[in-house]
Amino acid sequence: GSYSRPAVKWLEGSYLTLRPSFSVSKGIYAYRTEIRWDVELSHLVFQESERLDTAYKQDGVIAVPHQSGYVYLVTNKHGQYRLAILSRPMITGEMYGILTTLQMGKGTQLTPVSTPIVFVPMDTLGNDVAFGRIDASQSVHGRYLSLLRRAAM
């Protein structure tokens, strides 16, 4: 996924990240992902924030190979990988894809799971943004659910 900064500058920015909640039925988990250029490494990196479970926030590298047409966000912590594969942005800026990660089970049990994921540019959302676990009682739930359903189709 080698690339120059001018070739991927359009990806830099702050994104609302949405995925289904693993712990609450019909819940949506929302957090922020920042994509920026790392001058020392000479490639894009990402870092999550605004997560309820701050101990599990992710950061890593981004690959944008020309051949596949997808954007790959890769975390490698102590040999454990997490991978998000995203489409290139739609005309409205959203990127849709799939997240493969480990879900906490009972005790120390970890189970590999894959789930839909959406990245929405923060600057397209206005002031009606919420982070954390989003349930049906919150005003943003319908909009977030609509975005997630598009990722799952």
mmCIF file with all atom_site columns, C-alpha atoms in Angstrom:
data_model
loop_
_atom_site.group_PDB
_atom_site.id
_atom_site.type_symbol
_atom_site.label_atom_id
_atom_site.label_alt_id
_atom_site.label_comp_id
_atom_site.label_asym_id
_atom_site.label_entity_id
_atom_site.label_seq_id
_atom_site.pdbx_PDB_ins_code
_atom_site.Cartn_x
_atom_site.Cartn_y
_atom_site.Cartn_z
_atom_site.occupancy
_atom_site.B_iso_or_equiv
_atom_site.pdbx_formal_charge
_atom_site.auth_seq_id
_atom_site.auth_comp_id
_atom_site.auth_asym_id
_atom_site.auth_atom_id
_atom_site.pdbx_PDB_model_num
ATOM 1   C CA . GLY A 1 1   ? 0.000   0.000   0.000  1.00 0.00 ? 1   GLY A CA 1
ATOM 2   C CA . SER A 1 2   ? 2.803   2.432   -0.774 1.00 0.00 ? 2   SER A CA 1
ATOM 3   C CA . TYR A 1 3   ? 1.606   5.942   -1.618 1.00 0.00 ? 3   TYR A CA 1
ATOM 4   C CA . SER A 1 4   ? 2.544   9.602   -1.470 1.00 0.00 ? 4   SER A CA 1
ATOM 5   C CA . ARG A 1 5   ? 0.757   12.154  0.697  1.00 0.00 ? 5   ARG A CA 1
ATOM 6   C CA . PRO A 1 6   ? -0.809  14.059  -2.229 1.00 0.00 ? 6   PRO A CA 1
ATOM 7   C CA . ALA A 1 7   ? -2.356  10.775  -3.427 1.00 0.00 ? 7   ALA A CA 1
ATOM 8   C CA . VAL A 1 8   ? -4.186  10.189  -0.118 1.00 0.00 ? 8   VAL A CA 1
ATOM 9   C CA . LYS A 1 9   ? -4.621  13.660  1.392  1.00 0.00 ? 9   LYS A CA 1
ATOM 10  C CA . TRP A 1 10  ? -8.369  13.419  0.707  1.00 0.00 ? 10  TRP A CA 1
ATOM 11  C CA . LEU A 1 11  ? -8.593  10.720  3.447  1.00 0.00 ? 11  LEU A CA 1
ATOM 12  C CA . GLU A 1 12  ? -7.149  12.890  6.207  1.00 0.00 ? 12  GLU A CA 1
ATOM 13  C CA . GLY A 1 13  ? -9.654  14.102  8.757  1.00 0.00 ? 13  GLY A CA 1
ATOM 14  C CA . SER A 1 14  ? -11.928 13.255  11.636 1.00 0.00 ? 14  SER A CA 1
ATOM 15  C CA . TYR A 1 15  ? -14.645 10.594  11.215 1.00 0.00 ? 15  TYR A CA 1
ATOM 16  C CA . LEU A 1 16  ? -17.636 9.433   13.197 1.00 0.00 ? 16  LEU A CA 1
ATOM 17  C CA . THR A 1 17  ? -17.212 5.660   13.303 1.00 0.00 ? 17  THR A CA 1
ATOM 18  C CA . LEU A 1 18  ? -20.269 3.426   13.666 1.00 0.00 ? 18  LEU A CA 1
ATOM 19  C CA . ARG A 1 19  ? -20.627 -0.294  14.250 1.00 0.00 ? 19  ARG A CA 1
ATOM 20  C CA . PRO A 1 20  ? -23.247 -2.502  15.912 1.00 0.00 ? 20  PRO A CA 1
ATOM 21  C CA . SER A 1 21  ? -22.866 -2.837  19.678 1.00 0.00 ? 21  SER A CA 1
ATOM 22  C CA . PHE A 1 22  ? -21.524 -6.218  20.756 1.00 0.00 ? 22  PHE A CA 1
ATOM 23  C CA . SER A 1 23  ? -23.173 -6.002  24.178 1.00 0.00 ? 23  SER A CA 1
ATOM 24  C CA . VAL A 1 24  ? -26.585 -4.357  23.622 1.00 0.00 ? 24  VAL A CA 1
ATOM 25  C CA . SER A 1 25  ? -29.155 -5.753  21.205 1.00 0.00 ? 25  SER A CA 1
ATOM 26  C CA . LYS A 1 26  ? -30.024 -3.194  18.498 1.00 0.00 ? 26  LYS A CA 1
ATOM 27  C CA . GLY A 1 27  ? -27.498 -0.791  19.997 1.00 0.00 ? 27  GLY A CA 1
ATOM 28  C CA . ILE A 1 28  ? -24.939 1.130   17.954 1.00 0.00 ? 28  ILE A CA 1
ATOM 29  C CA . TYR A 1 29  ? -21.437 1.905   19.106 1.00 0.00 ? 29  TYR A CA 1
ATOM 30  C CA . ALA A 1 30  ? -20.173 5.341   17.996 1.00 0.00 ? 30  ALA A CA 1
ATOM 31  C CA . TYR A 1 31  ? -16.707 6.849   18.378 1.00 0.00 ? 31  TYR A CA 1
ATOM 32  C CA . ARG A 1 32  ? -14.253 9.145   16.615 1.00 0.00 ? 32  ARG A CA 1
ATOM 33  C CA . THR A 1 33  ? -11.440 8.027   14.309 1.00 0.00 ? 33  THR A CA 1
ATOM 34  C CA . GLU A 1 34  ? -8.767  10.510  13.303 1.00 0.00 ? 34  GLU A CA 1
ATOM 35  C CA . ILE A 1 35  ? -6.828  9.831   10.086 1.00 0.00 ? 35  ILE A CA 1
ATOM 36  C CA . ARG A 1 36  ? -3.636  11.828  9.639  1.00 0.00 ? 36  ARG A CA 1
ATOM 37  C CA . TRP A 1 37  ? -0.310  11.774  7.822  1.00 0.00 ? 37  TRP A CA 1
ATOM 38  C CA . ASP A 1 38  ? 2.652   10.657  9.951  1.00 0.00 ? 38  ASP A CA 1
ATOM 39  C CA . VAL A 1 39  ? 5.688   12.575  8.693  1.00 0.00 ? 39  VAL A CA 1
ATOM 40  C CA . GLU A 1 40  ? 8.247   10.235  10.296 1.00 0.00 ? 40  GLU A CA 1
ATOM 41  C CA . LEU A 1 41  ? 6.631   7.065   8.937  1.00 0.00 ? 41  LEU A CA 1
ATOM 42  C CA . SER A 1 42  ? 5.620   8.645   5.586  1.00 0.00 ? 42  SER A CA 1
ATOM 43  C CA . HIS A 1 43  ? 2.147   7.122   5.528  1.00 0.00 ? 43  HIS A CA 1
ATOM 44  C CA . LEU A 1 44  ? -1.341  7.551   6.941  1.00 0.00 ? 44  LEU A CA 1
ATOM 45  C CA . VAL A 1 45  ? -2.111  6.458   10.496 1.00 0.00 ? 45  VAL A CA 1
ATOM 46  C CA . PHE A 1 46  ? -5.322  6.381   12.521 1.00 0.00 ? 46  PHE A CA 1
ATOM 47  C CA . GLN A 1 47  ? -6.268  6.789   16.148 1.00 0.00 ? 47  GLN A CA 1
ATOM 48  C CA . GLU A 1 48  ? -9.608  6.257   17.876 1.00 0.00 ? 48  GLU A CA 1
ATOM 49  C CA . SER A 1 49  ? -11.085 8.424   20.642 1.00 0.00 ? 49  SER A CA 1
ATOM 50  C CA . GLU A 1 50  ? -14.442 9.177   22.289 1.00 0.00 ? 50  GLU A CA 1
ATOM 51  C CA . ARG A 1 51  ? -14.803 5.456   23.130 1.00 0.00 ? 51  ARG A CA 1
ATOM 52  C CA . LEU A 1 52  ? -16.592 4.267   26.263 1.00 0.00 ? 52  LEU A CA 1
ATOM 53  C CA . ASP A 1 53  ? -14.116 1.404   26.547 1.00 0.00 ? 53  ASP A CA 1
ATOM 54  C CA . THR A 1 54  ? -10.942 3.486   26.403 1.00 0.00 ? 54  THR A CA 1
ATOM 55  C CA . ALA A 1 55  ? -8.779  0.463   27.249 1.00 0.00 ? 55  ALA A CA 1
ATOM 56  C CA . TYR A 1 56  ? -9.681  -0.979  23.821 1.00 0.00 ? 56  TYR A CA 1
ATOM 57  C CA . LYS A 1 57  ? -9.176  2.106   21.660 1.00 0.00 ? 57  LYS A CA 1
ATOM 58  C CA . GLN A 1 58  ? -7.202  1.303   18.557 1.00 0.00 ? 58  GLN A CA 1
ATOM 59  C CA . ASP A 1 59  ? -4.502  2.980   16.520 1.00 0.00 ? 59  ASP A CA 1
ATOM 60  C CA . GLY A 1 60  ? -2.477  1.768   13.602 1.00 0.00 ? 60  GLY A CA 1
ATOM 61  C CA . VAL A 1 61  ? -1.499  2.133   9.980  1.00 0.00 ? 61  VAL A CA 1
ATOM 62  C CA . ILE A 1 62  ? -3.474  2.618   6.801  1.00 0.00 ? 62  ILE A CA 1
ATOM 63  C CA . ALA A 1 63  ? -2.863  0.924   3.460  1.00 0.00 ? 63  ALA A CA 1
ATOM 64  C CA . VAL A 1 64  ? -4.415  2.290   0.269  1.00 0.00 ? 64  VAL A CA 1
ATOM 65  C CA . PRO A 1 65  ? -3.319  -0.059  -2.522 1.00 0.00 ? 65  PRO A CA 1
ATOM 66  C CA . HIS A 1 66  ? -4.337  1.092   -5.981 1.00 0.00 ? 66  HIS A CA 1
ATOM 67  C CA . GLN A 1 67  ? -5.112  -2.443  -7.171 1.00 0.00 ? 67  GLN A CA 1
ATOM 68  C CA . SER A 1 68  ? -7.960  -3.244  -4.753 1.00 0.00 ? 68  SER A CA 1
ATOM 69  C CA . GLY A 1 69  ? -9.676  0.123   -4.521 1.00 0.00 ? 69  GLY A CA 1
ATOM 70  C CA . TYR A 1 70  ? -10.155 -0.310  -0.759 1.00 0.00 ? 70  TYR A CA 1
ATOM 71  C CA . VAL A 1 71  ? -8.765  1.393   2.345  1.00 0.00 ? 71  VAL A CA 1
ATOM 72  C CA . TYR A 1 72  ? -7.282  -0.889  5.026  1.00 0.00 ? 72  TYR A CA 1
ATOM 73  C CA . LEU A 1 73  ? -6.921  0.156   8.677  1.00 0.00 ? 73  LEU A CA 1
ATOM 74  C CA . VAL A 1 74  ? -4.647  -2.292  10.490 1.00 0.00 ? 74  VAL A CA 1
ATOM 75  C CA . THR A 1 75  ? -3.902  -2.577  14.197 1.00 0.00 ? 75  THR A CA 1
ATOM 76  C CA . ASN A 1 76  ? -1.163  -4.917  15.418 1.00 0.00 ? 76  ASN A CA 1
ATOM 77  C CA . LYS A 1 77  ? -0.887  -4.963  19.207 1.00 0.00 ? 77  LYS A CA 1
ATOM 78  C CA . HIS A 1 78  ? 1.341   -7.673  20.648 1.00 0.00 ? 78  HIS A CA 1
ATOM 79  C CA . GLY A 1 79  ? 0.697   -9.845  17.585 1.00 0.00 ? 79  GLY A CA 1
ATOM 80  C CA . GLN A 1 80  ? -3.100  -9.469  17.738 1.00 0.00 ? 80  GLN A CA 1
ATOM 81  C CA . TYR A 1 81  ? -4.531  -7.931  14.600 1.00 0.00 ? 81  TYR A CA 1
ATOM 82  C CA . ARG A 1 82  ? -7.675  -5.930  13.974 1.00 0.00 ? 82  ARG A CA 1
ATOM 83  C CA . LEU A 1 83  ? -8.605  -5.083  10.394 1.00 0.00 ? 83  LEU A CA 1
ATOM 84  C CA . ALA A 1 84  ? -11.131 -2.698  8.892  1.00 0.00 ? 84  ALA A CA 1
ATOM 85  C CA . ILE A 1 85  ? -11.631 -2.843  5.121  1.00 0.00 ? 85  ILE A CA 1
ATOM 86  C CA . LEU A 1 86  ? -13.424 0.238   3.795  1.00 0.00 ? 86  LEU A CA 1
ATOM 87  C CA . SER A 1 87  ? -14.720 1.328   0.419  1.00 0.00 ? 87  SER A CA 1
ATOM 88  C CA . ARG A 1 88  ? -13.343 4.504   -1.071 1.00 0.00 ? 88  ARG A CA 1
ATOM 89  C CA . PRO A 1 89  ? -15.508 7.476   -0.010 1.00 0.00 ? 89  PRO A CA 1
ATOM 90  C CA . MET A 1 90  ? -18.938 7.925   -1.558 1.00 0.00 ? 90  MET A CA 1
ATOM 91  C CA . ILE A 1 91  ? -19.821 11.291  -3.120 1.00 0.00 ? 91  ILE A CA 1
ATOM 92  C CA . THR A 1 92  ? -21.084 12.380  0.342  1.00 0.00 ? 92  THR A CA 1
ATOM 93  C CA . GLY A 1 93  ? -17.845 11.242  2.025  1.00 0.00 ? 93  GLY A CA 1
ATOM 94  C CA . GLU A 1 94  ? -18.922 8.089   3.874  1.00 0.00 ? 94  GLU A CA 1
ATOM 95  C CA . MET A 1 95  ? -16.820 4.950   3.723  1.00 0.00 ? 95  MET A CA 1
ATOM 96  C CA . TYR A 1 96  ? -18.568 1.596   4.273  1.00 0.00 ? 96  TYR A CA 1
ATOM 97  C CA . GLY A 1 97  ? -16.957 -1.692  5.119  1.00 0.00 ? 97  GLY A CA 1
ATOM 98  C CA . ILE A 1 98  ? -16.329 -4.547  7.473  1.00 0.00 ? 98  ILE A CA 1
ATOM 99  C CA . LEU A 1 99  ? -14.434 -4.754  10.752 1.00 0.00 ? 99  LEU A CA 1
ATOM 100 C CA . THR A 1 100 ? -12.772 -7.972  11.871 1.00 0.00 ? 100 THR A CA 1
ATOM 101 C CA . THR A 1 101 ? -11.747 -7.945  15.511 1.00 0.00 ? 101 THR A CA 1
ATOM 102 C CA . LEU A 1 102 ? -11.891 -9.925  18.757 1.00 0.00 ? 102 LEU A CA 1
ATOM 103 C CA . GLN A 1 103 ? -14.967 -9.812  20.982 1.00 0.00 ? 103 GLN A CA 1
ATOM 104 C CA . MET A 1 104 ? -14.590 -10.263 24.729 1.00 0.00 ? 104 MET A CA 1
ATOM 105 C CA . GLY A 1 105 ? -16.317 -13.366 26.023 1.00 0.00 ? 105 GLY A CA 1
ATOM 106 C CA . LYS A 1 106 ? -16.511 -14.794 29.512 1.00 0.00 ? 106 LYS A CA 1
ATOM 107 C CA . GLY A 1 107 ? -13.347 -14.398 31.535 1.00 0.00 ? 107 GLY A CA 1
ATOM 108 C CA . THR A 1 108 ? -10.395 -14.067 29.185 1.00 0.00 ? 108 THR A CA 1
ATOM 109 C CA . GLN A 1 109 ? -12.084 -15.719 26.214 1.00 0.00 ? 109 GLN A CA 1
ATOM 110 C CA . LEU A 1 110 ? -11.778 -13.811 22.927 1.00 0.00 ? 110 LEU A CA 1
ATOM 111 C CA . THR A 1 111 ? -13.859 -14.679 19.866 1.00 0.00 ? 111 THR A CA 1
ATOM 112 C CA . PRO A 1 112 ? -13.105 -13.486 16.313 1.00 0.00 ? 112 PRO A CA 1
ATOM 113 C CA . VAL A 1 113 ? -16.027 -11.493 14.891 1.00 0.00 ? 113 VAL A CA 1
ATOM 114 C CA . SER A 1 114 ? -16.765 -9.449  11.786 1.00 0.00 ? 114 SER A CA 1
ATOM 115 C CA . THR A 1 115 ? -19.301 -6.643  11.690 1.00 0.00 ? 115 THR A CA 1
ATOM 116 C CA . PRO A 1 116 ? -20.333 -3.751  9.425  1.00 0.00 ? 116 PRO A CA 1
ATOM 117 C CA . ILE A 1 117 ? -18.555 -0.451  10.000 1.00 0.00 ? 117 ILE A CA 1
ATOM 118 C CA . VAL A 1 118 ? -19.095 3.072   8.675  1.00 0.00 ? 118 VAL A CA 1
ATOM 119 C CA . PHE A 1 119 ? -16.844 6.129   8.672  1.00 0.00 ? 119 PHE A CA 1
ATOM 120 C CA . VAL A 1 120 ? -18.677 9.462   8.276  1.00 0.00 ? 120 VAL A CA 1
ATOM 121 C CA . PRO A 1 121 ? -16.709 12.724  7.918  1.00 0.00 ? 121 PRO A CA 1
ATOM 122 C CA . MET A 1 122 ? -17.352 14.761  11.073 1.00 0.00 ? 122 MET A CA 1
ATOM 123 C CA . ASP A 1 123 ? -17.606 18.003  9.106  1.00 0.00 ? 123 ASP A CA 1
ATOM 124 C CA . THR A 1 124 ? -20.724 16.698  7.299  1.00 0.00 ? 124 THR A CA 1
ATOM 125 C CA . LEU A 1 125 ? -22.699 15.991  10.490 1.00 0.00 ? 125 LEU A CA 1
ATOM 126 C CA . GLY A 1 126 ? -23.358 19.412  11.982 1.00 0.00 ? 126 GLY A CA 1
ATOM 127 C CA . ASN A 1 127 ? -23.962 19.563  15.725 1.00 0.00 ? 127 ASN A CA 1
ATOM 128 C CA . ASP A 1 128 ? -26.218 16.508  16.051 1.00 0.00 ? 128 ASP A CA 1
ATOM 129 C CA . VAL A 1 129 ? -23.502 13.965  16.926 1.00 0.00 ? 129 VAL A CA 1
ATOM 130 C CA . ALA A 1 130 ? -23.396 11.523  19.822 1.00 0.00 ? 130 ALA A CA 1
ATOM 131 C CA . PHE A 1 131 ? -20.669 9.120   20.894 1.00 0.00 ? 131 PHE A CA 1
ATOM 132 C CA . GLY A 1 132 ? -20.817 5.984   23.008 1.00 0.00 ? 132 GLY A CA 1
ATOM 133 C CA . ARG A 1 133 ? -23.524 3.348   23.044 1.00 0.00 ? 133 ARG A CA 1
ATOM 134 C CA . ILE A 1 134 ? -26.496 4.680   21.090 1.00 0.00 ? 134 ILE A CA 1
ATOM 135 C CA . ASP A 1 135 ? -29.951 3.200   21.701 1.00 0.00 ? 135 ASP A CA 1
ATOM 136 C CA . ALA A 1 136 ? -33.317 3.779   20.042 1.00 0.00 ? 136 ALA A CA 1
ATOM 137 C CA . SER A 1 137 ? -34.264 6.521   22.514 1.00 0.00 ? 137 SER A CA 1
ATOM 138 C CA . GLN A 1 138 ? -31.538 8.865   21.245 1.00 0.00 ? 138 GLN A CA 1
ATOM 139 C CA . SER A 1 139 ? -32.250 11.367  18.463 1.00 0.00 ? 139 SER A CA 1
ATOM 140 C CA . VAL A 1 140 ? -29.319 10.210  16.293 1.00 0.00 ? 140 VAL A CA 1
ATOM 141 C CA . HIS A 1 141 ? -30.232 6.509   16.404 1.00 0.00 ? 141 HIS A CA 1
ATOM 142 C CA . GLY A 1 142 ? -32.357 6.483   13.217 1.00 0.00 ? 142 GLY A CA 1
ATOM 143 C CA . ARG A 1 143 ? -29.708 8.250   11.152 1.00 0.00 ? 143 ARG A CA 1
ATOM 144 C CA . TYR A 1 144 ? -26.901 6.042   12.514 1.00 0.00 ? 144 TYR A CA 1
ATOM 145 C CA . LEU A 1 145 ? -28.957 2.879   11.919 1.00 0.00 ? 145 LEU A CA 1
ATOM 146 C CA . SER A 1 146 ? -29.649 3.919   8.326  1.00 0.00 ? 146 SER A CA 1
ATOM 147 C CA . LEU A 1 147 ? -25.917 4.326   7.702  1.00 0.00 ? 147 LEU A CA 1
ATOM 148 C CA . LEU A 1 148 ? -25.137 0.937   9.241  1.00 0.00 ? 148 LEU A CA 1
ATOM 149 C CA . ARG A 1 149 ? -27.834 -0.811  7.217  1.00 0.00 ? 149 ARG A CA 1
ATOM 150 C CA . ARG A 1 150 ? -26.259 0.567   4.045  1.00 0.00 ? 150 ARG A CA 1
ATOM 151 C CA . ALA A 1 151 ? -22.931 -0.984  5.110  1.00 0.00 ? 151 ALA A CA 1
ATOM 152 C CA . ALA A 1 152 ? -24.570 -4.365  5.706  1.00 0.00 ? 152 ALA A CA 1
ATOM 153 C CA . MET A 1 153 ? -26.259 -4.576  2.291  1.00 0.00 ? 153 MET A CA 1
#
